[in-house]
mmCIF file of C-alpha atoms in Angstrom:
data_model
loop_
_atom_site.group_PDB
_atom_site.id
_atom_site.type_symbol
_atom_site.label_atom_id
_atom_site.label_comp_id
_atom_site.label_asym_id
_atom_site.label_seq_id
_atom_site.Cartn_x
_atom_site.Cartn_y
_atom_site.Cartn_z
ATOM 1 C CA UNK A 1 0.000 0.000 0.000
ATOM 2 C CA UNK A 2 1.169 3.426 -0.848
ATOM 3 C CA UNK A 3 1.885 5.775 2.249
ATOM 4 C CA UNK A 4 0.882 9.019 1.810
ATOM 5 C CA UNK A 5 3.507 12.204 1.194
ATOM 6 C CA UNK A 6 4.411 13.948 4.629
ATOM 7 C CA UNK A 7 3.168 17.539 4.222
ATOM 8 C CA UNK A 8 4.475 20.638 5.303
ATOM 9 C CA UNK A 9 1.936 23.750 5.802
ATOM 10 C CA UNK A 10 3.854 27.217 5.639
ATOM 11 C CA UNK A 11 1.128 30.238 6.609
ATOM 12 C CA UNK A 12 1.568 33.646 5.367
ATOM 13 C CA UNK A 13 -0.903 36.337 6.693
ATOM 14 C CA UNK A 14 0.518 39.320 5.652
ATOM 15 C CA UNK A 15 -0.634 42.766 7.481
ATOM 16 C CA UNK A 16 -3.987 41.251 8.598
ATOM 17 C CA UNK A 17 -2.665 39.284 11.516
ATOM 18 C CA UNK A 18 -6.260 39.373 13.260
ATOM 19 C CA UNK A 19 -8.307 38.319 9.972
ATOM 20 C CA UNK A 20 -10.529 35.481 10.435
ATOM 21 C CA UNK A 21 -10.836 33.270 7.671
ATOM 22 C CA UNK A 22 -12.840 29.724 6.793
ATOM 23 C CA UNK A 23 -9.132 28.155 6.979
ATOM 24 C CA UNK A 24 -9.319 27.922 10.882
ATOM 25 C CA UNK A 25 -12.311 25.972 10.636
ATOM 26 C CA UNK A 26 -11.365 22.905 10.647
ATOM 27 C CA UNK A 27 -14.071 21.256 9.427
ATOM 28 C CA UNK A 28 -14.004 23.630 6.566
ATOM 29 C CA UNK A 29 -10.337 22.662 5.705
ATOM 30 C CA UNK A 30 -10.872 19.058 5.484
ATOM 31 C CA UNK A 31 -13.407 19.815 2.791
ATOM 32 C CA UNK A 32 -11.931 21.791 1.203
ATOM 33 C CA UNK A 33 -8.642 20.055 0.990
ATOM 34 C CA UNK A 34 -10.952 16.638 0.208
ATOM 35 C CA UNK A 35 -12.349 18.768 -2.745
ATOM 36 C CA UNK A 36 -8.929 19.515 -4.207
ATOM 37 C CA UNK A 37 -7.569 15.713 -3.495
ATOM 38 C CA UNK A 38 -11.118 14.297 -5.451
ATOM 39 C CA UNK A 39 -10.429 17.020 -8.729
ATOM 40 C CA UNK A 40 -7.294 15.851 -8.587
ATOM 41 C CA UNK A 41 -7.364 12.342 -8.268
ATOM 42 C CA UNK A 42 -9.800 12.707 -11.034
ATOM 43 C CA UNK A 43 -7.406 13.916 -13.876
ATOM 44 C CA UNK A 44 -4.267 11.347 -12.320
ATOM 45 C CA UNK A 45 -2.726 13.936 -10.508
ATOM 46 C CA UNK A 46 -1.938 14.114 -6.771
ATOM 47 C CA UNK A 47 -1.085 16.682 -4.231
ATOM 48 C CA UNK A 48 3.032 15.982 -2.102
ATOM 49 C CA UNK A 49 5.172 18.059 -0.004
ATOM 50 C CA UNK A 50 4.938 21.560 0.925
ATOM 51 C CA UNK A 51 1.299 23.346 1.016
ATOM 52 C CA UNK A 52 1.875 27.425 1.609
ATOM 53 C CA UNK A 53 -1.215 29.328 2.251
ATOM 54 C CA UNK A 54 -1.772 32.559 1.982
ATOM 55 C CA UNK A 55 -4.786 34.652 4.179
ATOM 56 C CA UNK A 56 -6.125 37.387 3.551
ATOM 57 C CA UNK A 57 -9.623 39.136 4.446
ATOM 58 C CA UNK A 58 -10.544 38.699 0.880
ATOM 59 C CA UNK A 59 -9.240 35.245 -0.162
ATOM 60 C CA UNK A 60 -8.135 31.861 0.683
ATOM 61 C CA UNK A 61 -5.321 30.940 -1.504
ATOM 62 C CA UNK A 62 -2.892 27.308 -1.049
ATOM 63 C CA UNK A 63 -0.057 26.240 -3.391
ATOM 64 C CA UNK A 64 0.201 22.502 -3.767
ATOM 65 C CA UNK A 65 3.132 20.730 -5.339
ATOM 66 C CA UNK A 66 1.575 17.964 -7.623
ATOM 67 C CA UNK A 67 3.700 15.074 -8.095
ATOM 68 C CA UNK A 68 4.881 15.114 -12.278
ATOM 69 C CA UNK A 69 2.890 18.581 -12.915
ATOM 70 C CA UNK A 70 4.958 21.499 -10.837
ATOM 71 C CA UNK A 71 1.717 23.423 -8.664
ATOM 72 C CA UNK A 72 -1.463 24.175 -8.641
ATOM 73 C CA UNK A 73 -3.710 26.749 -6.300
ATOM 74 C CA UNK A 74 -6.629 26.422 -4.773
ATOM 75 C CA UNK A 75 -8.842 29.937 -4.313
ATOM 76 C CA UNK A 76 -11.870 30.110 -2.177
ATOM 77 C CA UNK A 77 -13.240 33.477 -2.408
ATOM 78 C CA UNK A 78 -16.435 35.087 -0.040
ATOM 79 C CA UNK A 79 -19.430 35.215 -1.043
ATOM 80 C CA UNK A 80 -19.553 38.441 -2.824
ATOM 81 C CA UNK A 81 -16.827 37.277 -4.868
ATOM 82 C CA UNK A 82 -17.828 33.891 -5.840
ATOM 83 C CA UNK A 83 -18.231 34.770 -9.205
ATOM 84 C CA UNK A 84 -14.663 34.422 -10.120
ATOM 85 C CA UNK A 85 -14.927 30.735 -10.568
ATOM 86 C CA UNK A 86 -17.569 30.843 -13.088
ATOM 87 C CA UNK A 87 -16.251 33.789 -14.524
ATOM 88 C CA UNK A 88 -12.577 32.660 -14.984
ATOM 89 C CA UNK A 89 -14.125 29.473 -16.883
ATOM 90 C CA UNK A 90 -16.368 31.595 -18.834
ATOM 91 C CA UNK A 91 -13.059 33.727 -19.688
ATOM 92 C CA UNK A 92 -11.046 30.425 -20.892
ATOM 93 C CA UNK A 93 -13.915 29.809 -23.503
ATOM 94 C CA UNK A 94 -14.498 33.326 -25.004
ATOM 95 C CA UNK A 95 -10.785 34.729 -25.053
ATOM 96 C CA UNK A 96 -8.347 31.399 -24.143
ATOM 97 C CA UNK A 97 -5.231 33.470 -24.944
ATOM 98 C CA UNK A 98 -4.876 35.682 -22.043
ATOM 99 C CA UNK A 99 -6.018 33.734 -19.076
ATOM 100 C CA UNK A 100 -6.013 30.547 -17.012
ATOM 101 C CA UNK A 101 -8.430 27.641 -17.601
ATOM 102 C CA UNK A 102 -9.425 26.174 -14.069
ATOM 103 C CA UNK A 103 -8.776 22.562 -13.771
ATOM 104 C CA UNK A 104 -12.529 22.261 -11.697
ATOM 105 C CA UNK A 105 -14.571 25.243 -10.360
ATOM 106 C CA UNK A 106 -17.553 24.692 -7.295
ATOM 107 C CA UNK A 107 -20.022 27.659 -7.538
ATOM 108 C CA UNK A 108 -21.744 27.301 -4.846
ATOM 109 C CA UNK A 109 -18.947 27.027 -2.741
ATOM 110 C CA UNK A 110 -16.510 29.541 -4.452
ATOM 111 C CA UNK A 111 -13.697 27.160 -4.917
ATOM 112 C CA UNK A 112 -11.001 26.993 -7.980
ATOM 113 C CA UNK A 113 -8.397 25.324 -8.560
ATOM 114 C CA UNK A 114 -6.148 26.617 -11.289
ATOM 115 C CA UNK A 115 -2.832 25.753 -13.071
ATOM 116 C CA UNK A 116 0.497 27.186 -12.195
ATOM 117 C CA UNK A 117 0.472 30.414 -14.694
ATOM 118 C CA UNK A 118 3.705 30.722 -14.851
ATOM 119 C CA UNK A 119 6.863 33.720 -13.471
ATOM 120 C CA UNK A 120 4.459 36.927 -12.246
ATOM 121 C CA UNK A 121 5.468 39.770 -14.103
ATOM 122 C CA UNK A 122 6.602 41.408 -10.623
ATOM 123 C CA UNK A 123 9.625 38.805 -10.009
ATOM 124 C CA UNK A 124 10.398 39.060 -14.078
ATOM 125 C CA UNK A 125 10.127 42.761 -13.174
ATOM 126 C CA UNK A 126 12.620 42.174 -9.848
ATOM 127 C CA UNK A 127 15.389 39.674 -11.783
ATOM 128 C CA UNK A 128 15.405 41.224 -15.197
ATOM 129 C CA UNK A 129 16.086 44.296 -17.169
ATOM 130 C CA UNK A 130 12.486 45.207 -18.733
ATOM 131 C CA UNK A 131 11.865 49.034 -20.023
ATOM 132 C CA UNK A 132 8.204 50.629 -21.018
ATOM 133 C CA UNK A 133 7.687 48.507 -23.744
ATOM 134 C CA UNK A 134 6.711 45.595 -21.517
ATOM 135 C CA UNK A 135 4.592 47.699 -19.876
ATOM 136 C CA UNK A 136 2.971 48.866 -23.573
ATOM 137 C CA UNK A 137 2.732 45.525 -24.658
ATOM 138 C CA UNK A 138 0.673 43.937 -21.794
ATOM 139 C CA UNK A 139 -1.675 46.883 -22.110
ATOM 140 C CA UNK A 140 -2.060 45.832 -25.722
ATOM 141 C CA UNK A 141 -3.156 42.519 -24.952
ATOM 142 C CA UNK A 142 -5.234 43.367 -21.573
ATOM 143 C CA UNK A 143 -7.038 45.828 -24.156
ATOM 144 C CA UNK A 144 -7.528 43.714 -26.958
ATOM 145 C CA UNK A 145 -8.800 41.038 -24.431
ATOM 146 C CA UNK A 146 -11.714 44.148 -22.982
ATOM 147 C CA UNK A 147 -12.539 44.811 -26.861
ATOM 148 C CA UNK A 148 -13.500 41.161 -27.853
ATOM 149 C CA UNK A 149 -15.452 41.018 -24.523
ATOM 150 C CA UNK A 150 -17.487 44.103 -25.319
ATOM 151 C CA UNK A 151 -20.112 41.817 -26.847
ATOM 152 C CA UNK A 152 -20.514 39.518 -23.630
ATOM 153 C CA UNK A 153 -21.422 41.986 -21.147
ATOM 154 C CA UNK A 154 -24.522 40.608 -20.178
ATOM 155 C CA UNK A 155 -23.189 37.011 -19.812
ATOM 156 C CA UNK A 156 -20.641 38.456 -17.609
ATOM 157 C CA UNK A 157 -23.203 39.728 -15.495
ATOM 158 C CA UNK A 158 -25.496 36.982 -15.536
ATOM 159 C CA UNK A 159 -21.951 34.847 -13.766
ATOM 160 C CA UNK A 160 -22.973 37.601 -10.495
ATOM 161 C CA UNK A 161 -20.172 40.246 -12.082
ATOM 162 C CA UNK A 162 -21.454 43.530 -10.582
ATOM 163 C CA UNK A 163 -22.118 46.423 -13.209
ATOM 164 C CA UNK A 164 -21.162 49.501 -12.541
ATOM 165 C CA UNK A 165 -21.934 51.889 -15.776
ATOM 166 C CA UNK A 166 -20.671 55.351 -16.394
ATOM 167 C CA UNK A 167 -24.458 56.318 -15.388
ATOM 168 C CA UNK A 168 -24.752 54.844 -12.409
ATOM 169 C CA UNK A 169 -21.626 55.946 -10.619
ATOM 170 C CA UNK A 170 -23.081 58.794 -9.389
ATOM 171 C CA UNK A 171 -24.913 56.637 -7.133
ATOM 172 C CA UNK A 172 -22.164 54.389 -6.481
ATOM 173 C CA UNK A 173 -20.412 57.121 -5.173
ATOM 174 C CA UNK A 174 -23.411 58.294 -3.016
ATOM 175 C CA UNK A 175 -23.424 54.972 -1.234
ATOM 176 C CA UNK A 176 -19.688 55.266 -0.550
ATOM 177 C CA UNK A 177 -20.404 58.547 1.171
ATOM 178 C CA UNK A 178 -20.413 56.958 4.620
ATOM 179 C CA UNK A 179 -16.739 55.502 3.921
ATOM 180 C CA UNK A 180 -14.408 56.292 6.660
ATOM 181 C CA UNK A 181 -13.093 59.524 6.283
ATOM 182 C CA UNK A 182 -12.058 62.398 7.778
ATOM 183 C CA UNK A 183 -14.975 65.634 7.611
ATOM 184 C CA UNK A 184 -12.418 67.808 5.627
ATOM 185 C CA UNK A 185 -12.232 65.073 3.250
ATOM 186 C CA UNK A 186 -15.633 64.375 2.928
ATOM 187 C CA UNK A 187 -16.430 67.544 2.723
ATOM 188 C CA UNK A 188 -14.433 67.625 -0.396
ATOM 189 C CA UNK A 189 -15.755 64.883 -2.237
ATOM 190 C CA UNK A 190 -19.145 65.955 -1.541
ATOM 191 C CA UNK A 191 -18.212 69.234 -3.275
ATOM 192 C CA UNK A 192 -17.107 67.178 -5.997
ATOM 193 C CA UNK A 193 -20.375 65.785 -6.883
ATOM 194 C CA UNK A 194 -22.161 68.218 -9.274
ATOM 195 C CA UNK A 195 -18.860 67.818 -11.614
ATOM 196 C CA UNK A 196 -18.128 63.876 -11.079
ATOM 197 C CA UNK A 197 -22.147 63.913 -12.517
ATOM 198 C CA UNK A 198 -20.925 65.719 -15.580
ATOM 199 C CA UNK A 199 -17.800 64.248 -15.950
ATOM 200 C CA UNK A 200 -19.895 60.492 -16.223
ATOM 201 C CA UNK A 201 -22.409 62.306 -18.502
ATOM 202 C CA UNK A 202 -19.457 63.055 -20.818
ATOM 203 C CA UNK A 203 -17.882 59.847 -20.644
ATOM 204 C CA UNK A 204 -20.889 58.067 -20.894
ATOM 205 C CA UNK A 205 -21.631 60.547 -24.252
ATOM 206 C CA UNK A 206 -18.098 59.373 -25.999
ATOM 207 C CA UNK A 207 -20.014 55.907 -26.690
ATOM 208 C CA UNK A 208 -17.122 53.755 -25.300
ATOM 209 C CA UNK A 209 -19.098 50.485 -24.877
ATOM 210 C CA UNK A 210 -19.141 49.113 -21.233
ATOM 211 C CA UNK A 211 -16.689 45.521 -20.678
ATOM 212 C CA UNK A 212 -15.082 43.616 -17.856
ATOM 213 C CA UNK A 213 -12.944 45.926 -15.692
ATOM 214 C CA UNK A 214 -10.558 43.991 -13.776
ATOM 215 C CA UNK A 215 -10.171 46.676 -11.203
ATOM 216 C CA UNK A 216 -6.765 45.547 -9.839
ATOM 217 C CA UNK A 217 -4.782 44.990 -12.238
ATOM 218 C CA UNK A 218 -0.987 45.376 -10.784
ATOM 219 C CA UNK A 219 2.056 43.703 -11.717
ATOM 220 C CA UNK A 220 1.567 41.156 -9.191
ATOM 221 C CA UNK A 221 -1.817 40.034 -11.146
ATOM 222 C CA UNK A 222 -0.614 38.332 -14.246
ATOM 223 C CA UNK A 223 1.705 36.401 -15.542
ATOM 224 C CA UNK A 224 4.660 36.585 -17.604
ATOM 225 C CA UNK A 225 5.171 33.150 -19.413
ATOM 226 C CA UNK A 226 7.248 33.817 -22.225
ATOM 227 C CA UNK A 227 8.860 37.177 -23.792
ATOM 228 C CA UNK A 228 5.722 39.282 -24.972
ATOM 229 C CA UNK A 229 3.020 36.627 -23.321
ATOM 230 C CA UNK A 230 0.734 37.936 -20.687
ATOM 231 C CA UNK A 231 -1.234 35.789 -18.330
ATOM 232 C CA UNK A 232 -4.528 38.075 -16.800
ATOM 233 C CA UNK A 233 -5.874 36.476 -13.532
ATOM 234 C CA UNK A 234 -7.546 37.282 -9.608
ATOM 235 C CA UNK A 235 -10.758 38.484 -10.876
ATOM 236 C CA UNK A 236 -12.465 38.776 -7.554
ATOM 237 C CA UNK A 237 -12.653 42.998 -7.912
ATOM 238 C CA UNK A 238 -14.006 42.761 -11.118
ATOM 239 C CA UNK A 239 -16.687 45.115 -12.152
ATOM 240 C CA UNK A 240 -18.503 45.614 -15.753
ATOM 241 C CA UNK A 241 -18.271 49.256 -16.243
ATOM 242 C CA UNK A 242 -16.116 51.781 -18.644
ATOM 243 C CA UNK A 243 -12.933 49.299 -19.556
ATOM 244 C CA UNK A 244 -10.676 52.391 -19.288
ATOM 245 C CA UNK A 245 -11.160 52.628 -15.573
ATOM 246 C CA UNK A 246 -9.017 49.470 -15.674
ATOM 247 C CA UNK A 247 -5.545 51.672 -17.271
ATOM 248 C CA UNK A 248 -4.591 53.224 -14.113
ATOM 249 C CA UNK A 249 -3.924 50.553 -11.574
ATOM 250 C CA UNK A 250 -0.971 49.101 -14.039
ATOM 251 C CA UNK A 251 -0.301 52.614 -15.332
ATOM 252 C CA UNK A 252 0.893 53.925 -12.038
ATOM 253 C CA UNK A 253 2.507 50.400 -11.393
ATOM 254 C CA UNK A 254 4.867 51.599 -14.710
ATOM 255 C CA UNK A 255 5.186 55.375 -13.130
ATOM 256 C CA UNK A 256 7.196 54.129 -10.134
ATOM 257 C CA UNK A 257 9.647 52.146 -12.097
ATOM 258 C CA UNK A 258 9.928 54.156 -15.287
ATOM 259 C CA UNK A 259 9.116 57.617 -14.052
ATOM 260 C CA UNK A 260 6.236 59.682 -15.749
ATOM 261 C CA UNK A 261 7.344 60.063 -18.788
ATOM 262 C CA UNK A 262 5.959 56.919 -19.691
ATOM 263 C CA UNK A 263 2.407 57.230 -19.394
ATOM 264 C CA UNK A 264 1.386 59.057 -23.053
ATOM 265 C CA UNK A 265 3.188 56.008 -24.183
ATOM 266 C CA UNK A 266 1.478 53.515 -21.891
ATOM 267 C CA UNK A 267 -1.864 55.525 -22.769
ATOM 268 C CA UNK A 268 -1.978 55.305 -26.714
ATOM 269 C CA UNK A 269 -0.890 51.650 -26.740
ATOM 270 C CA UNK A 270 -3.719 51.205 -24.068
ATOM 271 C CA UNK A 271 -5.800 52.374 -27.124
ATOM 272 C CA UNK A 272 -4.899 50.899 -29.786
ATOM 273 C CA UNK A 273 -7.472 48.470 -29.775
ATOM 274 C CA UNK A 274 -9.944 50.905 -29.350
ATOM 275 C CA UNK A 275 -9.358 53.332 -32.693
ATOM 276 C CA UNK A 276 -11.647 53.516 -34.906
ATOM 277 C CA UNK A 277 -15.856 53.451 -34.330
ATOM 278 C CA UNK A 278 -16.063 56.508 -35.058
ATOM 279 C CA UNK A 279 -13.923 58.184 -32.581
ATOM 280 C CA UNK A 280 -11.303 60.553 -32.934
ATOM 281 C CA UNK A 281 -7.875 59.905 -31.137
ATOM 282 C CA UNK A 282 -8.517 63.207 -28.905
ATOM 283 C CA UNK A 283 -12.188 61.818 -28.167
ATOM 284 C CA UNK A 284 -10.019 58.400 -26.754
ATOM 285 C CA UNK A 285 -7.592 60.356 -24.925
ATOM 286 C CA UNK A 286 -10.400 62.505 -23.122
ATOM 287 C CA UNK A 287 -12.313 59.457 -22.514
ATOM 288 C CA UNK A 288 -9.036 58.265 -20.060
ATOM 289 C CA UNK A 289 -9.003 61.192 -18.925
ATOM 290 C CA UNK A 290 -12.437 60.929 -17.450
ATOM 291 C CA UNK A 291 -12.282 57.118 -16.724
ATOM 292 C CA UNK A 292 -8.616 57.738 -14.765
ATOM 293 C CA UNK A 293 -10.654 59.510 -11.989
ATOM 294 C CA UNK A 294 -13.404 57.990 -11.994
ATOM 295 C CA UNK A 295 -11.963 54.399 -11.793
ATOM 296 C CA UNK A 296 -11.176 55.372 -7.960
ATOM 297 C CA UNK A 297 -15.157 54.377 -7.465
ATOM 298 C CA UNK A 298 -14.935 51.366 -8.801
ATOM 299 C CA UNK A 299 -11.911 50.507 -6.226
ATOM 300 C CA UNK A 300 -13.433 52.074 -3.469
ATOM 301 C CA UNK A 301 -16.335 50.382 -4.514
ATOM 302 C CA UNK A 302 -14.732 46.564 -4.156
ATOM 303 C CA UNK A 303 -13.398 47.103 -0.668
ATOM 304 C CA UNK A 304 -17.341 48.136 0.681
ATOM 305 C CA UNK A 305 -18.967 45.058 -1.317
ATOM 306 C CA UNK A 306 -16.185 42.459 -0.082
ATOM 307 C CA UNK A 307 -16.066 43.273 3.465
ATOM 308 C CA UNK A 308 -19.218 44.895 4.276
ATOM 309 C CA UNK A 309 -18.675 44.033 8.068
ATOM 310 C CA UNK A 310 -14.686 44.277 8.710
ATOM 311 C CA UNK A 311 -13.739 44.818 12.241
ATOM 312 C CA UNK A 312 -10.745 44.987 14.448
ATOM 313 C CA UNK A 313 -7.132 45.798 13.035
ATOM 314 C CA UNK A 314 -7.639 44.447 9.676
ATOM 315 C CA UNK A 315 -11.180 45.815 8.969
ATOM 316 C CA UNK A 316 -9.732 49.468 9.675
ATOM 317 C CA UNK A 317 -7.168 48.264 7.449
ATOM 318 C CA UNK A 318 -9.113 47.329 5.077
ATOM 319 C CA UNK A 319 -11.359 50.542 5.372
ATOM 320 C CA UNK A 320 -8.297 52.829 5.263
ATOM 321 C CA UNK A 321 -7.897 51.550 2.062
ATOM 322 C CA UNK A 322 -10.909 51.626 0.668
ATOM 323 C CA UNK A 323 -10.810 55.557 1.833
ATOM 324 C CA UNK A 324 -7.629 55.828 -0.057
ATOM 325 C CA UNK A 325 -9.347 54.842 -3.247
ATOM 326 C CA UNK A 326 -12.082 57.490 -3.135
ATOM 327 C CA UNK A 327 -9.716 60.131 -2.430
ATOM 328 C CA UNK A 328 -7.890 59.976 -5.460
ATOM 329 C CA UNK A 329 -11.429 61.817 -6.876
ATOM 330 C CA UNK A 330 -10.056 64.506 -6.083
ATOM 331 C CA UNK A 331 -6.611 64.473 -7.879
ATOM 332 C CA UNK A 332 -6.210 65.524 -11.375
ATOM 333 C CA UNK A 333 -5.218 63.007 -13.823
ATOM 334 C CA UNK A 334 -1.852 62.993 -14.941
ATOM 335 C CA UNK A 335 -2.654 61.983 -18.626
#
């Protein structure tokens, strides 16, 4: 009889030392876990050696070494969330180039497992000598990825995506009005709101159809493969809403290694894709203009819909940053 592997568990919590996640159920573990063994036992494959988890507020995440295969990672996500399973699937059928296929996805229980994806573009970043053109060419392929899905909004939401249009983010940024902050600070964003109406009317008014904003999308969120491959994954902040909200999470990502300089560059090979329908080049570059601000809601927005309920250290945590998001409303684009 074959004895099983001795395993190792290395835990990583990061800042939120006090978070309290399904993984210290126990009972919740063991399923969990079983799940993973079943899916895997299922394709041949089985888990050995080291298992490092990572906790955070937001997410469940474990690394298993598979015996013949390198890793794989098992995600659970909360419950507002949950629609990244479904979603990444959904993802691997309409545009297979530039993301992950799971290897088995539970819905109900918000559980992936996924392939190793490869070097993130971070630690390619960290070990090797990469200028702005990296940083052009992912944006390329995140945007031709938002263009193809322009079509499939409605499936996307139909998966539990949240929608957040240009027109509604008025409201949106009504309900975040009872975020954490400071008066002075409110007190500026609530002068804000007669222009953050008209800047959405005018964005809304370039005809820029609505796709899948990832919402996070730093150099820690996709992978790096090969030269001039990009990998696109963690979809839990995901919104459908204006897909140039989505430029200036990895645009500022590209500021602090390159210096500003870079961002027309990183702008107009952002929107590529895009040319044509009738717009003009200056009607694209005003339309980033607009979504650069306004993409702060749609941050701000993910922290209040994933932890509705945060408490102790890492809830203010969490709402600190969350507050952070909506203040960048008030600071002027830099593109």
């Amino acid at each position: 009889m074959r004895s099983e592997p001795e395993t190792s568990v290395v835990v990583d919590r990061g800042r939120y030392r006090d978070a309290v996640t399904p993984w210290e159920d126990e009972a919740w573990r063991t399923a969990a876990l079983g799940w993973v063994a079943g899916e895997l036992a299922a394709r041949g494959l089985r888990a050995t050696g080291e298992r490092r988890v990572r906790l955070r507020p937001w997410s469940v995440l474990v690394r298993l070494s598979v015996e013949g295969r390198g890793a794989v990672w098992f995600k659970a996500n909360p419950p507002a969330s949950a629609f990244e399973g479904p979603l990444t699937e959904a993802l691997a059928r309409w545009v297979p180039e530039h993301v992950l296929e799971p290897l088995a996805v539970d819905t109900d229980r918000g559980w992936s497992l996924l392939p190793d994806g490869g070097p993130l573009f971070r630690d390619v970043l960290d070990r090797e000598s990469a200028g702005a053109e990296a940083w052009e060419e992912l944006l390329r392929q995140y945007a031709a990825m938002q263009h193809a899905l322009t079509p499939r909004v409605r499936e996307i939401e139909r998966l539990g995506v949240p929608g957040a249009p240009v027109t509604a983010l008025p409201d949106v940024f009504d309900r975040l009005d009872r975020t954490s902050l400071r008066s002075e600070e409110r007190a500026g964003l609530r002068e804000l709101r007669p222009r953050l109406a008209e800047w959405c009317a005018e964005l809304a008014a370039l005809g820029v159809p609505d796709s899948l904003d990832h919402a996070d999308l730093h150099d820690g969120q996709l992978f790096r493969p090969g030269p001039g491959r990009f990998t696109f994954f963690d979809w839990g902040d995901a919104v459908v809403s204006h897909p140039f909200c989505s430029l200036p999470v990895p645009a500022r990502r590209a500021r602090e290694r390159h210096g500003p300089h870079v961002l027309p560059r990183l702008r107009d090979a952002y929107l590529e894709p895009w040319t044509g329908g009738g717009r003009s080049t200056a009607e694209l570059r005003r339309a980033v203009n607009l979504a650069w601000r306004l993409s702060a809601l749609s941050r701000a927005g993910a922290y209040g819909r994933l932890f509705p309920a945060a408490s102790g250290a890492a809830g203010a945590a969490v709402a600190g940053e969350g507050a952070r998001c909506l203040l960048e409303l008030l600071d002027e684009p830099p593109v």
